[in-house]
């Protein structure tokens, strides 16, 4: 359930190095729940499920899914 998902996000925070990126391309979690799970001081949102553009101008219109990604921003503090 949702608690297992939140535990998984905490584990991603533990094992992802500062500056590392986590991506979700084909989600099975509701968008609001997905965004809230990564809404901490450890993560910077890069892609929020809306149309995304590559540096060369290509768009994600042919992806067939929504693109979400987050960049790990800082070291985890004790108790986080």
PDB file of C-alpha atoms in Angstrom:
ATOM      1  CA  UNK A   1       0.000   0.000   0.000  1.00  0.00           C
ATOM      2  CA  UNK A   2       0.857   3.640   0.379  1.00  0.00           C
ATOM      3  CA  UNK A   3       3.110   3.043   3.418  1.00  0.00           C
ATOM      4  CA  UNK A   4       5.272   0.640   1.412  1.00  0.00           C
ATOM      5  CA  UNK A   5       5.561   3.237  -1.358  1.00  0.00           C
ATOM      6  CA  UNK A   6       6.609   5.939   1.124  1.00  0.00           C
ATOM      7  CA  UNK A   7       9.170   3.540   2.633  1.00  0.00           C
ATOM      8  CA  UNK A   8      10.530   2.988  -0.891  1.00  0.00           C
ATOM      9  CA  UNK A   9      10.890   6.732  -1.471  1.00  0.00           C
ATOM     10  CA  UNK A  10      12.760   7.055   1.853  1.00  0.00           C
ATOM     11  CA  UNK A  11      15.081   4.253   0.713  1.00  0.00           C
ATOM     12  CA  UNK A  12      15.694   6.067  -2.583  1.00  0.00           C
ATOM     13  CA  UNK A  13      16.705   9.096  -0.508  1.00  0.00           C
ATOM     14  CA  UNK A  14      19.131   6.939   1.444  1.00  0.00           C
ATOM     15  CA  UNK A  15      20.821   5.285  -1.542  1.00  0.00           C
ATOM     16  CA  UNK A  16      20.799   8.132  -4.086  1.00  0.00           C
ATOM     17  CA  UNK A  17      23.933  10.294  -3.990  1.00  0.00           C
ATOM     18  CA  UNK A  18      23.679  14.072  -3.859  1.00  0.00           C
ATOM     19  CA  UNK A  19      23.050  15.223  -7.441  1.00  0.00           C
ATOM     20  CA  UNK A  20      21.666  11.816  -8.458  1.00  0.00           C
ATOM     21  CA  UNK A  21      18.399  11.643 -10.385  1.00  0.00           C
ATOM     22  CA  UNK A  22      15.382   9.363  -9.871  1.00  0.00           C
ATOM     23  CA  UNK A  23      12.932   8.972 -12.773  1.00  0.00           C
ATOM     24  CA  UNK A  24       9.416   7.598 -13.035  1.00  0.00           C
ATOM     25  CA  UNK A  25       8.151   7.095 -16.574  1.00  0.00           C
ATOM     26  CA  UNK A  26       5.119   4.849 -16.289  1.00  0.00           C
ATOM     27  CA  UNK A  27       3.455   5.659 -13.001  1.00  0.00           C
ATOM     28  CA  UNK A  28       0.954   3.543 -11.106  1.00  0.00           C
ATOM     29  CA  UNK A  29       0.689   6.008  -8.213  1.00  0.00           C
ATOM     30  CA  UNK A  30      -1.746   8.937  -8.373  1.00  0.00           C
ATOM     31  CA  UNK A  31       0.154  12.092  -9.489  1.00  0.00           C
ATOM     32  CA  UNK A  32      -0.598  13.992  -6.255  1.00  0.00           C
ATOM     33  CA  UNK A  33       0.654  11.109  -4.099  1.00  0.00           C
ATOM     34  CA  UNK A  34       3.774  10.753  -6.241  1.00  0.00           C
ATOM     35  CA  UNK A  35       4.618  14.461  -6.038  1.00  0.00           C
ATOM     36  CA  UNK A  36       3.922  14.634  -2.283  1.00  0.00           C
ATOM     37  CA  UNK A  37       6.171  11.640  -1.578  1.00  0.00           C
ATOM     38  CA  UNK A  38       9.154  13.499  -3.056  1.00  0.00           C
ATOM     39  CA  UNK A  39       8.169  16.886  -1.577  1.00  0.00           C
ATOM     40  CA  UNK A  40      10.958  17.056   0.984  1.00  0.00           C
ATOM     41  CA  UNK A  41      14.149  19.040   1.395  1.00  0.00           C
ATOM     42  CA  UNK A  42      16.052  16.055  -0.087  1.00  0.00           C
ATOM     43  CA  UNK A  43      14.552  16.358  -3.586  1.00  0.00           C
ATOM     44  CA  UNK A  44      14.301  19.012  -6.312  1.00  0.00           C
ATOM     45  CA  UNK A  45      11.573  18.290  -8.863  1.00  0.00           C
ATOM     46  CA  UNK A  46      12.894  18.256 -12.447  1.00  0.00           C
ATOM     47  CA  UNK A  47       9.896  16.881 -14.406  1.00  0.00           C
ATOM     48  CA  UNK A  48       6.353  17.067 -13.013  1.00  0.00           C
ATOM     49  CA  UNK A  49       4.440  14.903 -15.468  1.00  0.00           C
ATOM     50  CA  UNK A  50       3.674  17.751 -17.855  1.00  0.00           C
ATOM     51  CA  UNK A  51       5.114  18.088 -21.351  1.00  0.00           C
ATOM     52  CA  UNK A  52       8.920  18.053 -21.182  1.00  0.00           C
ATOM     53  CA  UNK A  53      11.429  19.287 -23.747  1.00  0.00           C
ATOM     54  CA  UNK A  54      14.926  17.961 -24.428  1.00  0.00           C
ATOM     55  CA  UNK A  55      17.756  20.460 -25.008  1.00  0.00           C
ATOM     56  CA  UNK A  56      17.420  19.931 -28.785  1.00  0.00           C
ATOM     57  CA  UNK A  57      13.710  20.838 -28.674  1.00  0.00           C
ATOM     58  CA  UNK A  58      12.206  17.353 -28.850  1.00  0.00           C
ATOM     59  CA  UNK A  59       9.106  16.913 -26.697  1.00  0.00           C
ATOM     60  CA  UNK A  60       7.791  13.945 -24.718  1.00  0.00           C
ATOM     61  CA  UNK A  61       4.608  13.747 -26.806  1.00  0.00           C
ATOM     62  CA  UNK A  62       5.433  10.268 -28.097  1.00  0.00           C
ATOM     63  CA  UNK A  63       6.375   8.880 -24.699  1.00  0.00           C
ATOM     64  CA  UNK A  64       2.968   7.320 -24.067  1.00  0.00           C
ATOM     65  CA  UNK A  65       3.402   7.987 -20.345  1.00  0.00           C
ATOM     66  CA  UNK A  66       4.081  10.869 -17.988  1.00  0.00           C
ATOM     67  CA  UNK A  67       7.659  11.806 -17.113  1.00  0.00           C
ATOM     68  CA  UNK A  68       8.511  12.559 -13.490  1.00  0.00           C
ATOM     69  CA  UNK A  69      12.019  13.041 -12.108  1.00  0.00           C
ATOM     70  CA  UNK A  70      13.751  14.435  -9.051  1.00  0.00           C
ATOM     71  CA  UNK A  71      17.351  15.399  -8.270  1.00  0.00           C
ATOM     72  CA  UNK A  72      18.793  14.580  -4.837  1.00  0.00           C
ATOM     73  CA  UNK A  73      19.718  17.932  -3.313  1.00  0.00           C
ATOM     74  CA  UNK A  74      21.659  17.309  -0.108  1.00  0.00           C
ATOM     75  CA  UNK A  75      22.859  14.789   2.406  1.00  0.00           C
ATOM     76  CA  UNK A  76      20.223  13.244   4.602  1.00  0.00           C
ATOM     77  CA  UNK A  77      20.328  14.455   8.195  1.00  0.00           C
ATOM     78  CA  UNK A  78      19.896  12.164  11.168  1.00  0.00           C
ATOM     79  CA  UNK A  79      16.260  11.297  11.751  1.00  0.00           C
ATOM     80  CA  UNK A  80      15.117  12.227   8.235  1.00  0.00           C
TER      81      UNK A  80
END
